[in-house]
């Protein structure tokens, strides 16, 4: 069941989104060679609580931390750890969500750690462009798979592949609501987008092939071929005047 949100609910979700965006930027500013992902997680939890919000992922289905931190070939859901220290040339995908007044915000971004190779830089640029191509599709009357079609088109144009096993989602009073929002699909198929829908659009793009695997920790998703992967996400409301990115400062 898709739960459409009223303008006043979207206002509250804007707050959740703003906090999520602020924390993501702050974590990004702290990313550097030598820092551990546990240190980044500590910064994020403190910042979310200072805003009077609650970390969305902490305790979710047993997830133990505030951030998902996924390094290099890790796609999503990496667990922050004292033993994961970032190195020059790594990429780090950070996913963070916050809850305030009962509503969720959710966003993600892949950061370069120091200097990365031109190919890796291109992966990040393309994945962000793919996200924005999905976002600008969010008008009433468009269809759900138009979003994935736009995302996939950008990723594959540049010789990359989209992950199929994990998808974006509706979001509101729960972090994951209907509908699923795949990062692939045929144009002009799927349900009609309507004003009041709020979607987390989150392309996961692999430098190599699309298949992924889960590590024995039960959380961390990695590319099957070991290639690098990037992840960018915004929470987006469909309004009368088109897409409104809620996870913006
Ligand atoms: Mg999400």
Short mmCIF file of C-alpha atoms and ligand atoms in Angstrom, two decimals:
data_model
loop_
_atom_site.label_atom_id
_atom_site.label_comp_id
_atom_site.label_asym_id
_atom_site.label_seq_id
_atom_site.Cartn_x
_atom_site.Cartn_y
_atom_site.Cartn_z
CA UNK A 1 0.00 0.00 0.00
CA UNK A 2 1.36 3.39 -1.00
CA UNK A 3 0.90 6.08 1.63
CA UNK A 4 0.72 9.54 0.09
CA UNK A 5 1.76 12.44 2.29
CA UNK A 6 -0.02 15.74 2.91
CA UNK A 7 1.84 19.04 2.48
CA UNK A 8 2.20 19.30 6.28
CA UNK A 9 3.67 15.81 6.48
CA UNK A 10 6.08 16.70 3.68
CA UNK A 11 7.11 19.75 5.74
CA UNK A 12 8.10 17.44 8.61
CA UNK A 13 9.86 15.10 6.23
CA UNK A 14 11.77 18.12 4.95
CA UNK A 15 13.11 18.53 8.49
CA UNK A 16 14.14 14.87 8.64
CA UNK A 17 15.71 15.26 5.23
CA UNK A 18 17.58 18.43 6.12
CA UNK A 19 19.09 16.79 9.19
CA UNK A 20 20.07 13.71 7.16
CA UNK A 21 21.69 15.92 4.52
CA UNK A 22 23.58 18.01 7.07
CA UNK A 23 24.97 14.91 8.76
CA UNK A 24 25.98 13.36 5.44
CA UNK A 25 27.86 16.53 4.46
CA UNK A 26 29.56 16.65 7.84
CA UNK A 27 30.66 13.03 7.59
CA UNK A 28 31.96 13.73 4.09
CA UNK A 29 34.04 16.62 5.40
CA UNK A 30 35.63 14.28 7.94
CA UNK A 31 36.53 11.61 5.36
CA UNK A 32 40.31 11.44 4.96
CA UNK A 33 43.08 8.86 4.82
CA UNK A 34 43.69 7.37 8.28
CA UNK A 35 40.24 7.86 9.81
CA UNK A 36 38.24 4.77 10.76
CA UNK A 37 34.64 4.18 9.80
CA UNK A 38 33.81 3.80 13.52
CA UNK A 39 35.05 7.35 14.11
CA UNK A 40 32.81 8.63 11.32
CA UNK A 41 29.91 6.72 12.84
CA UNK A 42 30.49 8.36 16.21
CA UNK A 43 30.46 11.83 14.65
CA UNK A 44 27.23 11.07 12.83
CA UNK A 45 25.37 9.70 15.84
CA UNK A 46 26.36 12.69 17.94
CA UNK A 47 25.28 15.15 15.22
CA UNK A 48 21.89 13.48 14.74
CA UNK A 49 21.17 13.48 18.47
CA UNK A 50 22.23 17.13 18.78
CA UNK A 51 19.47 17.92 16.28
CA UNK A 52 16.94 16.20 18.56
CA UNK A 53 16.56 13.40 16.02
CA UNK A 54 17.18 9.66 16.23
CA UNK A 55 19.48 7.61 13.95
CA UNK A 56 17.22 5.73 11.55
CA UNK A 57 19.44 2.71 10.97
CA UNK A 58 20.65 2.04 14.53
CA UNK A 59 18.82 -1.12 15.66
CA UNK A 60 16.90 -1.43 12.38
CA UNK A 61 16.47 -5.19 11.89
CA UNK A 62 19.39 -5.49 14.30
CA UNK A 63 21.79 -3.20 12.39
CA UNK A 64 24.35 -2.14 15.01
CA UNK A 65 25.39 1.37 13.88
CA UNK A 66 24.18 4.81 12.78
CA UNK A 67 25.88 4.82 9.37
CA UNK A 68 26.27 2.29 6.64
CA UNK A 69 29.88 2.66 5.48
CA UNK A 70 30.79 0.68 2.37
CA UNK A 71 34.37 0.81 1.08
CA UNK A 72 35.45 0.21 -2.56
CA UNK A 73 33.83 -3.06 -3.76
CA UNK A 74 31.31 -2.90 -0.93
CA UNK A 75 27.98 -1.76 -2.39
CA UNK A 76 25.78 -1.01 0.63
CA UNK A 77 25.18 -1.91 4.30
CA UNK A 78 28.83 -2.00 5.39
CA UNK A 79 29.16 -1.86 9.19
CA UNK A 80 31.37 0.89 10.67
CA UNK A 81 34.36 -0.57 12.49
CA UNK A 82 37.46 0.46 14.42
CA UNK A 83 39.39 -1.93 12.22
CA UNK A 84 38.36 -0.28 8.93
CA UNK A 85 40.79 2.57 8.35
CA UNK A 86 40.46 4.54 5.11
CA UNK A 87 43.37 4.71 2.69
CA UNK A 88 44.29 7.24 0.03
CA UNK A 89 42.55 6.22 -3.20
CA UNK A 90 39.62 4.41 -1.54
CA UNK A 91 36.02 5.34 -2.09
CA UNK A 92 33.56 5.32 0.79
CA UNK A 93 29.79 5.12 0.40
CA UNK A 94 28.01 6.63 3.39
CA UNK A 95 24.28 6.07 3.92
CA UNK A 96 22.57 7.89 6.77
CA UNK A 97 19.00 8.42 7.91
CA UNK A 98 17.35 10.39 10.70
CA UNK A 99 13.92 10.27 12.31
CA UNK A 100 12.22 13.34 13.72
CA UNK A 101 8.59 13.70 14.85
CA UNK A 102 8.03 10.16 13.62
CA UNK A 103 9.15 10.75 10.02
CA UNK A 104 12.23 9.46 8.21
CA UNK A 105 14.86 11.02 6.00
CA UNK A 106 17.36 8.87 4.09
CA UNK A 107 20.33 9.83 1.90
CA UNK A 108 23.66 8.52 0.69
CA UNK A 109 26.76 9.65 -1.14
CA UNK A 110 30.07 8.11 -2.17
CA UNK A 111 33.14 10.10 -1.19
CA UNK A 112 36.65 9.89 -2.60
CA UNK A 113 39.38 9.40 0.02
CA UNK A 114 42.16 11.69 -1.14
CA UNK A 115 43.03 11.25 -4.82
CA UNK A 116 41.26 8.46 -6.69
CA UNK A 117 41.86 7.15 -10.21
CA UNK A 118 40.12 8.91 -13.13
CA UNK A 119 37.99 5.79 -13.68
CA UNK A 120 36.82 5.81 -10.10
CA UNK A 121 36.14 9.56 -10.26
CA UNK A 122 33.98 8.88 -13.33
CA UNK A 123 32.04 6.19 -11.45
CA UNK A 124 31.13 8.73 -8.76
CA UNK A 125 30.21 11.46 -11.25
CA UNK A 126 28.07 9.08 -13.30
CA UNK A 127 26.24 7.65 -10.29
CA UNK A 128 25.35 11.12 -9.03
CA UNK A 129 24.15 12.07 -12.50
CA UNK A 130 22.09 8.86 -12.60
CA UNK A 131 20.48 9.80 -9.29
CA UNK A 132 19.58 13.26 -10.58
CA UNK A 133 18.18 11.78 -13.81
CA UNK A 134 15.88 9.69 -11.62
CA UNK A 135 14.94 12.66 -9.44
CA UNK A 136 13.92 14.89 -12.34
CA UNK A 137 11.61 12.14 -13.57
CA UNK A 138 9.41 12.49 -10.48
CA UNK A 139 6.41 14.30 -11.92
CA UNK A 140 2.79 13.32 -11.48
CA UNK A 141 1.68 11.22 -14.45
CA UNK A 142 5.08 9.66 -15.07
CA UNK A 143 5.39 5.98 -14.23
CA UNK A 144 7.49 4.21 -11.64
CA UNK A 145 9.83 2.47 -14.08
CA UNK A 146 10.52 5.77 -15.84
CA UNK A 147 12.73 6.50 -12.81
CA UNK A 148 14.75 3.31 -13.13
CA UNK A 149 14.90 3.68 -16.89
CA UNK A 150 16.49 7.12 -16.50
CA UNK A 151 18.96 5.87 -13.87
CA UNK A 152 19.97 2.81 -15.88
CA UNK A 153 20.38 4.84 -19.06
CA UNK A 154 23.01 7.11 -17.50
CA UNK A 155 24.89 4.26 -15.80
CA UNK A 156 25.07 2.10 -18.91
CA UNK A 157 25.90 5.04 -21.18
CA UNK A 158 29.19 5.27 -19.31
CA UNK A 159 29.88 1.52 -19.37
CA UNK A 160 28.79 0.79 -15.80
CA UNK A 161 26.04 -1.48 -14.48
CA UNK A 162 23.21 -1.01 -12.01
CA UNK A 163 22.60 -3.31 -9.06
CA UNK A 164 19.28 -5.15 -9.34
CA UNK A 165 19.01 -7.01 -6.04
CA UNK A 166 18.68 -3.80 -3.98
CA UNK A 167 16.33 -0.97 -4.80
CA UNK A 168 14.99 2.36 -3.59
CA UNK A 169 11.73 2.62 -1.69
CA UNK A 170 8.81 4.65 -0.49
CA UNK A 171 9.50 6.40 2.82
CA UNK A 172 7.47 8.18 5.49
CA UNK A 173 6.60 7.04 8.99
CA UNK A 174 8.59 3.91 8.14
CA UNK A 175 11.97 3.85 6.48
CA UNK A 176 10.82 1.33 3.89
CA UNK A 177 7.34 1.74 2.45
CA UNK A 178 5.83 0.73 -0.86
CA UNK A 179 6.64 1.00 -3.65
CA UNK A 180 10.02 -0.51 -4.44
CA UNK A 181 11.96 1.83 -6.72
CA UNK A 182 14.27 -0.23 -8.96
CA UNK A 183 17.25 1.32 -10.72
CA UNK A 184 16.31 -0.29 -14.02
CA UNK A 185 13.18 -0.74 -16.06
CA UNK A 186 11.22 -0.09 -19.19
CA UNK A 187 9.94 3.36 -19.97
CA UNK A 188 6.25 4.05 -19.47
CA UNK A 189 5.61 0.98 -17.29
CA UNK A 190 4.69 0.57 -13.64
CA UNK A 191 2.32 2.51 -11.43
CA UNK A 192 1.53 6.14 -12.10
CA UNK A 193 3.40 8.63 -9.95
CA UNK A 194 1.10 10.87 -7.92
CA UNK A 195 1.42 14.03 -5.87
CA UNK A 196 2.15 13.14 -2.23
CA UNK A 197 4.33 10.13 -2.94
CA UNK A 198 7.72 10.30 -1.23
CA UNK A 199 10.45 8.08 -2.64
CA UNK A 200 14.03 7.29 -1.68
CA UNK A 201 15.81 7.02 -5.03
CA UNK A 202 19.17 5.32 -4.65
CA UNK A 203 21.22 4.11 -7.58
CA UNK A 204 23.93 1.58 -6.76
CA UNK A 205 26.28 1.50 -9.73
CA UNK A 206 29.11 -0.99 -10.27
CA UNK A 207 32.24 -0.31 -12.31
CA UNK A 208 32.11 -3.94 -13.43
CA UNK A 209 29.25 -6.42 -13.67
CA UNK A 210 25.92 -6.12 -11.88
CA UNK A 211 25.78 -9.22 -9.61
CA UNK A 212 26.35 -8.75 -5.88
CA UNK A 213 26.91 -11.03 -2.89
CA UNK A 214 26.42 -10.70 0.85
CA UNK A 215 29.35 -11.20 3.22
CA UNK A 216 29.10 -13.64 6.18
CA UNK A 217 28.45 -10.70 8.57
CA UNK A 218 24.90 -10.85 7.24
CA UNK A 219 24.90 -7.20 6.15
CA UNK A 220 27.71 -6.10 3.87
CA UNK A 221 26.85 -6.35 0.18
CA UNK A 222 29.81 -6.54 -2.24
CA UNK A 223 30.18 -6.77 -6.00
CA UNK A 224 30.61 -10.39 -7.09
CA UNK A 225 33.51 -9.46 -9.39
CA UNK A 226 35.27 -7.26 -6.84
CA UNK A 227 34.83 -4.09 -8.89
CA UNK A 228 34.21 -0.73 -7.21
CA UNK A 229 30.66 0.40 -6.50
CA UNK A 230 29.06 3.80 -5.83
CA UNK A 231 25.80 4.76 -4.12
CA UNK A 232 23.97 8.09 -4.16
CA UNK A 233 20.52 8.63 -2.64
CA UNK A 234 17.98 11.37 -2.09
CA UNK A 235 14.55 11.36 -0.46
CA UNK A 236 12.23 13.05 -2.96
CA UNK A 237 8.62 14.23 -2.65
CA UNK A 238 6.37 14.48 -5.70
CA UNK A 239 4.58 17.82 -5.44
CA UNK A 240 2.16 19.80 -7.63
CA UNK A 241 5.17 21.60 -9.06
CA UNK A 242 7.34 18.49 -9.54
CA UNK A 243 10.11 16.80 -7.58
CA UNK A 244 11.19 18.31 -4.27
CA UNK A 245 14.46 16.95 -2.84
CA UNK A 246 13.85 16.66 0.90
CA UNK A 247 17.43 15.63 1.70
CA UNK A 248 18.90 19.03 0.89
CA UNK A 249 20.19 21.61 3.33
MG1 LIG B 1 17.25 4.07 1.31
#
